[in-house]
Coordinates of C-alpha atoms and ligand atoms in Angstrom, one line a residue:
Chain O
X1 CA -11.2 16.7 12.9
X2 CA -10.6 13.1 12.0
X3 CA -12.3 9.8 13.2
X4 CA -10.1 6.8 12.8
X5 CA -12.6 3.7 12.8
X6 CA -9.7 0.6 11.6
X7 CA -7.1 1.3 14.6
X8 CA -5.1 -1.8 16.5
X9 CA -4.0 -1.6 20.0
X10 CA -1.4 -5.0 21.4
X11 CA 1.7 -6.4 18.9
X12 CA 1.1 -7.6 15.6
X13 CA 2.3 -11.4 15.4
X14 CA 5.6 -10.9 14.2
X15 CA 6.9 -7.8 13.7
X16 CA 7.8 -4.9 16.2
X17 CA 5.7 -2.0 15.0
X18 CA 6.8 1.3 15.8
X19 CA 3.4 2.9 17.4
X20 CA 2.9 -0.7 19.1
X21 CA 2.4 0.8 22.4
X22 CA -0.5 2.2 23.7
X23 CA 0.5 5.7 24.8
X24 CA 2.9 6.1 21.8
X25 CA -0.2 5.1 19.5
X26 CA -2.3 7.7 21.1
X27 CA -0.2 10.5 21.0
X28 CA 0.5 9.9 17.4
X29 CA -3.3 9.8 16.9
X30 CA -3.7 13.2 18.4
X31 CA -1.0 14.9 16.7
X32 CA -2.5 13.8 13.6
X33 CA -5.5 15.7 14.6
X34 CA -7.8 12.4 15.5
X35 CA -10.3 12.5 18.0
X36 CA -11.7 9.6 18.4
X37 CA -10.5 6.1 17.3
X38 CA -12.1 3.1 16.7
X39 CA -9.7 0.4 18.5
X40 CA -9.5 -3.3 18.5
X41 CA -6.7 -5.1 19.1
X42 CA -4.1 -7.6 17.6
X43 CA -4.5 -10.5 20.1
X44 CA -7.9 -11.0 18.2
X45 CA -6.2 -12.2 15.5
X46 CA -4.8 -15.9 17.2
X47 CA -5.6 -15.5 21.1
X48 CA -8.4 -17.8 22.5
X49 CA -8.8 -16.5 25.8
X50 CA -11.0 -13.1 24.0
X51 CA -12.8 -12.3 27.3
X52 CA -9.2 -11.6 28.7
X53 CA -8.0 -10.1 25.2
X54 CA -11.9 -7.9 25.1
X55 CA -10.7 -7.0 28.6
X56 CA -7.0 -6.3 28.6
X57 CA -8.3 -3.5 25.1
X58 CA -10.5 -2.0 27.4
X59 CA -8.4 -1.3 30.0
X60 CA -5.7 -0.2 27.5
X61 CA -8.3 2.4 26.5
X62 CA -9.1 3.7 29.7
X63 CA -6.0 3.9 31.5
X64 CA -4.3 5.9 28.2
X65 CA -6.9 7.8 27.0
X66 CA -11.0 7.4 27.4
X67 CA -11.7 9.9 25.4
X68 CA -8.9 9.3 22.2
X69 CA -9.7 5.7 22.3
X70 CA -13.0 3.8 21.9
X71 CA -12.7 0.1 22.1
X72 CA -14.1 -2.3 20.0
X73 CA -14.0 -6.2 21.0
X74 CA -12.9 -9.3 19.0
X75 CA -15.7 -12.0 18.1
X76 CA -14.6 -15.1 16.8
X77 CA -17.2 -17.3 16.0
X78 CA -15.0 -20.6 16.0
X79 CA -14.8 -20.2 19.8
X80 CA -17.3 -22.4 22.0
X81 CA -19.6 -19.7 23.8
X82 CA -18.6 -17.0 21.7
X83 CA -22.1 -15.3 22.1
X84 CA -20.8 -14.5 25.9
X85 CA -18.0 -12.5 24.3
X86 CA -21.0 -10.5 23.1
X87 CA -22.6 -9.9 25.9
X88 CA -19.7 -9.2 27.7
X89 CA -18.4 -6.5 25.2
X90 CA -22.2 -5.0 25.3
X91 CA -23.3 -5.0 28.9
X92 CA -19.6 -5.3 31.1
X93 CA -17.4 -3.4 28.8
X94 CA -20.5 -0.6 27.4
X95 CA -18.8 -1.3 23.8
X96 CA -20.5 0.1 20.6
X97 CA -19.3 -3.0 18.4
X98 CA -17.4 -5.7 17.7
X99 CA -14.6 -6.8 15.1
X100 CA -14.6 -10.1 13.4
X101 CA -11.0 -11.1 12.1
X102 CA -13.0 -14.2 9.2
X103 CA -10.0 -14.4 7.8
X104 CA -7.5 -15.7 11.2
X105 CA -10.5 -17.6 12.4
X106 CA -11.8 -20.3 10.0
X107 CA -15.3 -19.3 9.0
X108 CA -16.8 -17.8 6.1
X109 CA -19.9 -15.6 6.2
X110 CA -22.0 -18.0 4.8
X111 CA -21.7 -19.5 8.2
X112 CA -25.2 -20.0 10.5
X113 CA -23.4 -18.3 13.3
X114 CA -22.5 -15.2 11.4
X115 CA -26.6 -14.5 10.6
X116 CA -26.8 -14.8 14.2
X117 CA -24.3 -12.5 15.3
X118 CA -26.2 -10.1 13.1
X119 CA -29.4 -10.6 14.9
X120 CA -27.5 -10.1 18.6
X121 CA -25.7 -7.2 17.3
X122 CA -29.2 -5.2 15.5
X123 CA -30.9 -6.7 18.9
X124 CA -28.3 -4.5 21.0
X125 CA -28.1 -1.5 18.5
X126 CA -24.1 -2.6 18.2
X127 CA -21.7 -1.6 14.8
X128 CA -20.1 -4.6 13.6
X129 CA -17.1 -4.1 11.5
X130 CA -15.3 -6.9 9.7
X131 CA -11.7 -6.8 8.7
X132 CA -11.6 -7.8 5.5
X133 CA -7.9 -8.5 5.3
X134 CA -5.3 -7.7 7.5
X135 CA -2.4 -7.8 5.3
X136 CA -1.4 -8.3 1.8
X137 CA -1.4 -12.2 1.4
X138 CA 2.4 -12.1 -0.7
X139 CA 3.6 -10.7 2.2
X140 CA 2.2 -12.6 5.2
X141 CA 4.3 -15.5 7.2
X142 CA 4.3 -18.6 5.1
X143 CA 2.7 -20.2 8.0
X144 CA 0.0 -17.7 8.8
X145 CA -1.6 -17.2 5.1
X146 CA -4.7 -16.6 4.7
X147 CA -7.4 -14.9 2.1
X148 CA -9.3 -12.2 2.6
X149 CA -13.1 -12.4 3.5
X150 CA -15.4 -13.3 0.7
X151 CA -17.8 -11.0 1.3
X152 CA -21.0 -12.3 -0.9
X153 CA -22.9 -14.3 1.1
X154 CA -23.4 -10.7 3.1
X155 CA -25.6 -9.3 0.3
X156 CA -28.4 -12.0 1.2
X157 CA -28.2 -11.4 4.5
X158 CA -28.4 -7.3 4.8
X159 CA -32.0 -7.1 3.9
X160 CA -32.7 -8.4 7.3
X161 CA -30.8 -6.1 9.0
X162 CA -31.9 -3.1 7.8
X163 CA -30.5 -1.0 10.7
X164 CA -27.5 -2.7 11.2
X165 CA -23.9 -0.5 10.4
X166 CA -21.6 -3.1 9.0
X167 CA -18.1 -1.3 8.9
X168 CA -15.9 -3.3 6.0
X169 CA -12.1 -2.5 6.9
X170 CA -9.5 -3.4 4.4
X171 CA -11.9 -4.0 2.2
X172 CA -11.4 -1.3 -1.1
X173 CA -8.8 -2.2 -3.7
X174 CA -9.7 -1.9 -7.4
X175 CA -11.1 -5.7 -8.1
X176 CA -14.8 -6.3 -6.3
X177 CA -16.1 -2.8 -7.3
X178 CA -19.4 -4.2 -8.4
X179 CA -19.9 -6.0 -5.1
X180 CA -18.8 -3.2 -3.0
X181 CA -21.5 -1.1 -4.4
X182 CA -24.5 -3.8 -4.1
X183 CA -23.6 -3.9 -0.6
X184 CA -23.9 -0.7 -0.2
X185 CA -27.1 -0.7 -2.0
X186 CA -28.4 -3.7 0.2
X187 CA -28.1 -1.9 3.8
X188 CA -26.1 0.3 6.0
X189 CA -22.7 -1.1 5.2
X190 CA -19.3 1.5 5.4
X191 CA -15.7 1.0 3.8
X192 CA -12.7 2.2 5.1
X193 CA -10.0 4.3 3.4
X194 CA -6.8 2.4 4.9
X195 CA -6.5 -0.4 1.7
X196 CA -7.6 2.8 -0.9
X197 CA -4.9 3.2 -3.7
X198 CA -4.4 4.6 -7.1
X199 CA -3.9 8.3 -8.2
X200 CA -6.3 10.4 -6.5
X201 CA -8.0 7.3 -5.3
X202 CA -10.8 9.3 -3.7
X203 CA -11.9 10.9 -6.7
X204 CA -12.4 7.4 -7.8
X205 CA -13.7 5.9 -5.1
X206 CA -16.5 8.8 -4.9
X207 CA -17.6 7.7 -7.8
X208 CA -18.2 3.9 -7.3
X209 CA -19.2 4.1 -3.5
X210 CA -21.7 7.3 -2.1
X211 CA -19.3 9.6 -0.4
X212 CA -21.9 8.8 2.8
X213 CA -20.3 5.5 2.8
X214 CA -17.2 6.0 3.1
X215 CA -15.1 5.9 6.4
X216 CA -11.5 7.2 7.6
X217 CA -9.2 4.5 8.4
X218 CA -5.8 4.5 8.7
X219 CA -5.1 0.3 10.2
X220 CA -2.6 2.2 12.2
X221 CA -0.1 1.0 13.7
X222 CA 0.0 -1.9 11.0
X223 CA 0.2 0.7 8.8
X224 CA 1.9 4.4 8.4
X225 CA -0.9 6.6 9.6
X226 CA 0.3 9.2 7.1
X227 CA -0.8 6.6 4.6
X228 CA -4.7 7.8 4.6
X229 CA -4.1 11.5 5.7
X230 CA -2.3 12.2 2.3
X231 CA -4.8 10.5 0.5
X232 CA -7.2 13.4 1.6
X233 CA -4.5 16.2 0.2
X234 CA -4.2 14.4 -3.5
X235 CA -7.9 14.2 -4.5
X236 CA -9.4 17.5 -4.3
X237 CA -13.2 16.5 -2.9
X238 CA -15.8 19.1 -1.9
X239 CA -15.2 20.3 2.0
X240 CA -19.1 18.5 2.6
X241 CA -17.8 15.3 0.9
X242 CA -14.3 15.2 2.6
X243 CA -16.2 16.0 6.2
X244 CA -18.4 13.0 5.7
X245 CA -15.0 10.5 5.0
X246 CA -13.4 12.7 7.8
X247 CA -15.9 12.1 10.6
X248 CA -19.4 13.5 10.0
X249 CA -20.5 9.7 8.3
X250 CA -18.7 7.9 11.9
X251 CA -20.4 10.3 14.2
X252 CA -23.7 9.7 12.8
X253 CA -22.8 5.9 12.5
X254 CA -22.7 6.3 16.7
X255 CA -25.4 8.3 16.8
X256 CA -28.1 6.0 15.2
X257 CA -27.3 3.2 17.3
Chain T
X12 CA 12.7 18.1 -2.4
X13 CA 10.6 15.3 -3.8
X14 CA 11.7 12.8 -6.5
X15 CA 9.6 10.0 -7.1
X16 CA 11.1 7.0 -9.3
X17 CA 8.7 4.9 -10.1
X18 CA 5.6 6.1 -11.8
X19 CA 3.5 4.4 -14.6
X20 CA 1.1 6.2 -17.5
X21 CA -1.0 2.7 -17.0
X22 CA -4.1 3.3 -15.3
X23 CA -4.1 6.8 -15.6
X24 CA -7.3 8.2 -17.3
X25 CA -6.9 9.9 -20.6
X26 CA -6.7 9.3 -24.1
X27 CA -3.0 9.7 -25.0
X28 CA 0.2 9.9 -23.4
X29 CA -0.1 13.7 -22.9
X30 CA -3.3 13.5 -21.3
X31 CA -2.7 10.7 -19.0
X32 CA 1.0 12.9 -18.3
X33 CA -1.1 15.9 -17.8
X34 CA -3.1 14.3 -15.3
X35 CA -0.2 12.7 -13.2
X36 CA 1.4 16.1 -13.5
X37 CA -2.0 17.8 -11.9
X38 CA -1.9 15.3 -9.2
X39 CA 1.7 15.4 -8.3
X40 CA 1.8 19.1 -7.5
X41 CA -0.5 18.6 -5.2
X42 CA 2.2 16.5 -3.5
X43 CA 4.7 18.6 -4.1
X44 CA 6.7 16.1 -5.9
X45 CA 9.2 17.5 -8.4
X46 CA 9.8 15.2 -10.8
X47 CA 9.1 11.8 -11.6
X48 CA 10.5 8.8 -13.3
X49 CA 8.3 7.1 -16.1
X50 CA 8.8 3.5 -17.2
X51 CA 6.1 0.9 -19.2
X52 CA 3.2 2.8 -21.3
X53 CA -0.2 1.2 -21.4
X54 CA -0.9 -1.8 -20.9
X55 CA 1.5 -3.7 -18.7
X56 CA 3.1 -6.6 -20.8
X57 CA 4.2 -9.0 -19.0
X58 CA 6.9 -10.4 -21.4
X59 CA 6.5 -7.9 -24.6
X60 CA 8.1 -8.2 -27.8
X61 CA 10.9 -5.9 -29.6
X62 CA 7.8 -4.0 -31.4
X63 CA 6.0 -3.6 -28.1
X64 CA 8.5 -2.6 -26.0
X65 CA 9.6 0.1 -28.3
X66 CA 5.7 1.4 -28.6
X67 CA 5.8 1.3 -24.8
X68 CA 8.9 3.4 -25.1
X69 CA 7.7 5.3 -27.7
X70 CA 4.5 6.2 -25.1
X71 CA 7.2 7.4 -22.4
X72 CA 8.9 9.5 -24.9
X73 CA 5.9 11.0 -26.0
X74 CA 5.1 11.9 -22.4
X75 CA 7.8 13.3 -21.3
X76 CA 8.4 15.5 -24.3
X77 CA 6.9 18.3 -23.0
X78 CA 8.0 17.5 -19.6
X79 CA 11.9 17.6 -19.1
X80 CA 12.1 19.8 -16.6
X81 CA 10.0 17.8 -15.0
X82 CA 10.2 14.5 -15.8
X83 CA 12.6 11.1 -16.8
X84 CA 12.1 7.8 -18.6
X85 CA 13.3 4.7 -18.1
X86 CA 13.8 2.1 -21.3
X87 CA 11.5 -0.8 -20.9
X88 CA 13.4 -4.0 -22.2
X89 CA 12.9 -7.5 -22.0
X90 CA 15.9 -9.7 -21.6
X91 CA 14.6 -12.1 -24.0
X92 CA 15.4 -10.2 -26.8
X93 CA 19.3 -9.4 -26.1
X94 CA 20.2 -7.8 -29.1
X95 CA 17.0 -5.8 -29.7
X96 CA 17.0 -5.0 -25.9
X97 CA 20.7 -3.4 -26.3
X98 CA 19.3 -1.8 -29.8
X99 CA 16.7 -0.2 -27.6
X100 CA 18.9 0.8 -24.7
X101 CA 21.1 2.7 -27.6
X102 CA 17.9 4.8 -28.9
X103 CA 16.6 5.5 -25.8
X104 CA 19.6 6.4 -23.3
X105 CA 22.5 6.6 -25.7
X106 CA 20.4 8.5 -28.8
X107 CA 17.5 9.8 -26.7
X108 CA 16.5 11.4 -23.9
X109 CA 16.0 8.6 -21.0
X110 CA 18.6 7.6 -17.9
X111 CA 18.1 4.2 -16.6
X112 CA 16.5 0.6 -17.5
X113 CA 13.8 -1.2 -16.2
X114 CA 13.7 -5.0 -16.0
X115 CA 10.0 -6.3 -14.9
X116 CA 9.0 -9.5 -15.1
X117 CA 9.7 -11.2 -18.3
X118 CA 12.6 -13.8 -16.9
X119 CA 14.4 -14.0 -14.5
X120 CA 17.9 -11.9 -13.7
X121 CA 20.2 -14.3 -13.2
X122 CA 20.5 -14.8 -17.3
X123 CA 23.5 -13.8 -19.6
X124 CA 21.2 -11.5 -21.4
X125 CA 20.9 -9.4 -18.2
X126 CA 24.5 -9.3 -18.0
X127 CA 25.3 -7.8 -21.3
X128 CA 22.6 -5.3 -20.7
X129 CA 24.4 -4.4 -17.5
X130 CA 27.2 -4.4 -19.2
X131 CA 25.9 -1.5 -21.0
X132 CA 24.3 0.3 -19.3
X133 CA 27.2 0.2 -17.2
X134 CA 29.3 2.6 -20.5
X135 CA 25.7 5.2 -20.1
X136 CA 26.4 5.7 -16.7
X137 CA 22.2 4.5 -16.8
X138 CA 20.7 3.4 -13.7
X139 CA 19.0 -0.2 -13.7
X140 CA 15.7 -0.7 -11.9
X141 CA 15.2 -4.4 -11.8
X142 CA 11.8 -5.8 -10.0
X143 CA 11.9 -7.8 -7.7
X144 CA 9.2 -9.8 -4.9
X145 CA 9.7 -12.6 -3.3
X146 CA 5.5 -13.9 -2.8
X147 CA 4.9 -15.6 0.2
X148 CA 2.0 -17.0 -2.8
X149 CA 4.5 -17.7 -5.3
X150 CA 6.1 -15.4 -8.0
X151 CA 5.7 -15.7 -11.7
X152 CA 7.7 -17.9 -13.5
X153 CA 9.9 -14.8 -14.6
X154 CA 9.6 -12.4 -11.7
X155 CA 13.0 -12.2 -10.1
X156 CA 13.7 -12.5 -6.2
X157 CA 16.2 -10.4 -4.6
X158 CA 18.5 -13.4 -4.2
X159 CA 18.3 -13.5 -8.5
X160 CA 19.0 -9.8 -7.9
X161 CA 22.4 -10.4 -5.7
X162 CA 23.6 -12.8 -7.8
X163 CA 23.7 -10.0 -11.1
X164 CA 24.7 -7.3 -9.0
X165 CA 27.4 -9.0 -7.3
X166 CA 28.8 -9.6 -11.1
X167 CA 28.6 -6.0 -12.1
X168 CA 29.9 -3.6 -8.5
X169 CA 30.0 -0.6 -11.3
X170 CA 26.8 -1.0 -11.8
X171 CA 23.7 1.4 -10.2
X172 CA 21.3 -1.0 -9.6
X173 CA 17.6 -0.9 -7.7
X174 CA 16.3 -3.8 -6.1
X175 CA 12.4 -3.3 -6.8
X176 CA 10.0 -3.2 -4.4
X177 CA 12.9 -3.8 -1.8
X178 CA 11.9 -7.5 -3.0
X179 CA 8.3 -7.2 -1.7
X180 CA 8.7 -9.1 1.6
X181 CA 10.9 -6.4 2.7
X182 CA 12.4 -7.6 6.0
X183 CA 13.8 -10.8 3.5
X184 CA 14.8 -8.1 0.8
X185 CA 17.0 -6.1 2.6
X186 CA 18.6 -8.6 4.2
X187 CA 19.7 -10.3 0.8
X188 CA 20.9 -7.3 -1.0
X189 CA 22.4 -5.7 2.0
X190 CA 26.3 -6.6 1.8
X191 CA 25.6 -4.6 -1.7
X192 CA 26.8 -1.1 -1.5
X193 CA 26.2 -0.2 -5.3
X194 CA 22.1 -1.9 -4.6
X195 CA 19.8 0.8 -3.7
X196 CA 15.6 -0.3 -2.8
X197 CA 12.9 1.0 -3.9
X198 CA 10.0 1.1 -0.9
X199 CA 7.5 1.8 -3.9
X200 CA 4.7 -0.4 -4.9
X201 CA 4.1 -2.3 -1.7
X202 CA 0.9 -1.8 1.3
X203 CA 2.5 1.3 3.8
X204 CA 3.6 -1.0 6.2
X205 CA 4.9 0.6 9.4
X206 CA 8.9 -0.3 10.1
X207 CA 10.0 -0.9 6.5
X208 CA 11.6 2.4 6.0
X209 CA 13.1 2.4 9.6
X210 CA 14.4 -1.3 8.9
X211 CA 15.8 -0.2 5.5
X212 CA 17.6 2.9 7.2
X213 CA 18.9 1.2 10.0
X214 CA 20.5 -1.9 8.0
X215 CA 21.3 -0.4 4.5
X216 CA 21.7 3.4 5.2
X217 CA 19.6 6.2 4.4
X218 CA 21.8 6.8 1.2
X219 CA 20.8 3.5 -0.5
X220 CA 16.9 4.2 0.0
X221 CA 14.5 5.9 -2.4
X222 CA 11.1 7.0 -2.6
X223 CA 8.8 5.5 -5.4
X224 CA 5.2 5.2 -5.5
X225 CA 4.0 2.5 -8.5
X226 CA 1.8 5.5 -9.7
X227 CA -1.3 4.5 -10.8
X228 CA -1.4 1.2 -9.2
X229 CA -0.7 2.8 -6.2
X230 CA -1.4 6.3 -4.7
X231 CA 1.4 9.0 -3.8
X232 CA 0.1 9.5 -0.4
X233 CA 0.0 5.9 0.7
X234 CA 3.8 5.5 -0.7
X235 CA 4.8 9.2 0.2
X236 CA 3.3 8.0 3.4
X237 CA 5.8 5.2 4.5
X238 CA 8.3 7.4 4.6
X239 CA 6.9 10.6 6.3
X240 CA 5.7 8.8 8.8
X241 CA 8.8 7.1 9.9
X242 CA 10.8 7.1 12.8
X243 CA 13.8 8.6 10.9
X244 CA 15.8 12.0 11.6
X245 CA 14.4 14.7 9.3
X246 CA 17.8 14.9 7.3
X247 CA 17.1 10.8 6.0
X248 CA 13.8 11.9 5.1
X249 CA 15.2 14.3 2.7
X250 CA 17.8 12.0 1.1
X251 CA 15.1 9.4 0.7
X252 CA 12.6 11.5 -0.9
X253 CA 14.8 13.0 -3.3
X254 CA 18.1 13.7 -3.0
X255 CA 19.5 9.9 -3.5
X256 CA 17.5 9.8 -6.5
X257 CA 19.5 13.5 -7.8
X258 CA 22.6 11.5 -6.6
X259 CA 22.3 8.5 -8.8
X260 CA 21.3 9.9 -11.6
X261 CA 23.7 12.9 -11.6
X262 CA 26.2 11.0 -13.5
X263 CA 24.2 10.3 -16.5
X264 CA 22.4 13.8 -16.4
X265 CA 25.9 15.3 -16.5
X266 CA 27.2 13.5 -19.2
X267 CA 24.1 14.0 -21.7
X268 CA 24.5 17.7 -20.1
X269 CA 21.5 18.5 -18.1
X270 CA 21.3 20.9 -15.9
X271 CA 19.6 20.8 -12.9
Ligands
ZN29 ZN1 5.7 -0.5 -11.1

């Protein structure tokens, strides 16, 4: 049994993916033995109309498969009125969180709007998950670059939001190993398998980050789903360890909200 | 079948180049991977001298020693340094156990040094793995671009040559080098983008498409992943993985009499 939390539904920018369609993206999923996937979608990244985006995902969801496909609405926090994106993900749309795409939408985290989007999101017991990166920066468009998310100015914040799951997707790669494990020291913050690399990277990683804190994600369809499954046949983990990367640490993620 | 061309002893845990082969070894079965292609020892030098290179070398040779049946080198040269480089290319391929070349990031391609390496590795029947990227954030001032890649391969059609990382931003990559026949790409060492191997199949041909990894920067399953998961007729998948990689380096392994 998998949970896939870093899943896309819509068209990346500019390139065709092959599992860019909805239904082709959920069978995929299943035959890859996922049952449940944590889905936002692509027009996040540049669209400004979110409501309609926030809407259009949760229709995707329903009409292909409810049960496969559990939406999860774009924030930005440049929009005017962004906070009624928020309550319309919560009370319209039933969502359990929201994604925030820093890095497409010209804030950092030190920004006074991100503090409060914590507070709305502990207020409403909602996961927030923040994509870190969505692609490697050599090979994005020369006129869509951008870094990925610094991620310090969360460590001063979590202590206020003790309760608060903050999903980091994108996030591991071998620099910022010390800061990946204050924050996971500071609060209830998770990190996704989809950017993991190295040989038997999650022999490493298992030793730098609690197994309890680590999530499967695949950032399917961007990427080849097969990408995170084999990483679970070349590091030999204990069958406990490996069920809590798998899906026991997502389902208790939704379960504590 | 799986072959996988591009592996590195850098960043592999263990004291020695036995251990750290050991390791890779441990880990590879797991993947069922075959055998593996070793170029660079530890650390990566970026532009390394005759006496590093050949300590590098001398790292891959030690690694491999106990591991023919398993495993290949590469000879790490740097352009630089012609006439050490083609010194080095003698010991290694012509004297020694190893089949191809790799060219990293030192200078660029498109210099006569390159060409008289070619040249010989051209009489060795050894394959050439040249990197190449082309950064959306800029390359190094010696890091070679597919287009530096053309230009030298277009020079030498005898030659078996590997564009690198299918030149990093792939869609640009294997559009360069695609009017190449002799140019295969290597889909190694890159994020497991979704489309590159199915782009790479439908304009170049599954024949002139391998499967590497970039071992230990990389992981095998995110690299072995790309090409798995693609949208590609079981058949391609095999020639990818492995048998392309057989193919090219048939030649060589013939004439220093390996069997297979
Ligand atoms: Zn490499």
């Amino acid at each position: 049994m998998i949970i896939d939390v870093n899943v896309s539904l819509s068209r990346w920018p500019n390139r065709r993916l092959p599992l860019d369609e909805t239904p082709k993206l959920a069978a995929a999923l299943k035959q890859n033995g996922v049952s449940q996937a944590w889905a936002g979608t692509f027009d996040g990244l540049l669209h400004n109309d979110l409501a309609a985006a926030n809407k259009w995902l949760v229709d995707q969801c329903r009409s292909v498969d409810e049960k496969l496909l559990l939406p999860i609405g774009a924030i930005n926090l440049s929009l005017p009125a962004w906070e009624e994106d928020v309550r319309r993900c919560y009370e319209l749309h039933g969502m359990k969180g929201v994604r925030l795409l820093p890095g497409y939408h010209d804030y950092t985290l030190e920004d006074p709007r991100f503090r409060q989007l914590l507070s709305l999101l502990a207020e409403k017991h909602m996961l927030l998950q923040i994509a870190v990166r969505q692609e490697d920066p050599r090979t994005q468009h020369r006129l869509l670059m951008t870094k990925d998310v610094d991620l310090k100015p969360l460590l001063t914040l979590l202590s206020d939001f003790p309760n608060l799951p903050v999903i980091l997707l994108n996030a591991v790669s071998s620099s910022a190993v010390e800061l990946h494990g204050q924050l996971a020291a500071a609060g209830k913050v998770y990190f996704d398998i989809a950017t993991l690399e190295g040989l038997a990277g999650l022999e490493r990683q298992v030793q730098s980050l609690p197994s309890e804190r680590l999530l499967f994600g695949s950032h399917s369809p961007f990427f080849a789903f097969d990408s995170a499954k084999l990483k679970l046949q070349e590091s030999e983990l204990p069958a406990p360890r490996r069920e809590q990367i798998t899906h026991l640490n997502a389902v208790k993620i939704l379960s504590d909200l | 079948m799986i072959w996988d061309l591009h592996c590195h002893l850098n960043g592999i845990p263990g004291r020695t180049p036995d251990e750290k082969m050991a390791r890779l070894i441990e880990v590879a079965d797991r993947m069922q991977i075959e055998r593996l292609v070793l170029f660079m020892g530890a650390p990566f030098l970026i532009a390394p001298t005759p006496e590093q290179f050949r300590e590098q070398n001398d790292q891959v040779l030690q690694a491999i020693s106990h591991w023919h049946h398993r495993a290949f080198g590469f000879v790490y040269l740097n352009p630089e340094y012609e006439q050490e480089s083609l010194q080095e290319l003698d010991r290694c391929v012509k004297d020694g156990p190893m089949t191809g070349i790799k060219l990293w990031v030192a200078k660029r391609c498109d210099i006569a040094s390159v060409d008289a390496i070619v040249r010989r590795a051209i009489e060795l029947k050894a394959i050439i793995y040249q990197h190449t990227w082309l950064k959306t954030t800029g390359n190094l001032e010696g890091e070679s671009t597919p287009a530096d890649l053309h230009a030298l391969a277009s020079r030498h059609p005898e030659a078996s040559i590997i564009c690198g990382h299918t030149g990093g931003n792939w869609e640009l990559g294997i559009r360069t080098i695609r009017d190449l026949p002799h140019v295969s790409v290597d889909l190694g060492g890159g994020d497991p983008t979704a489309g590159l191997v199915e782009m790479a199949v439908r304009e170049l041909g599954a024949s002139r498409v391998l499967y590497g990894s970039d071992v230990a920067g990389r992981s095998f399953a995110s690299q072995l992943g790309k090409v798995t998961a693609a949208e590609i007729t079981p058949e391609e998948k095999q020639m990818i993985l492995g048998q392309n990689l057989r193919r090219l380096m048939s030649p060589i392994l013939q004439a220093k009499g390996v069997r297979l």
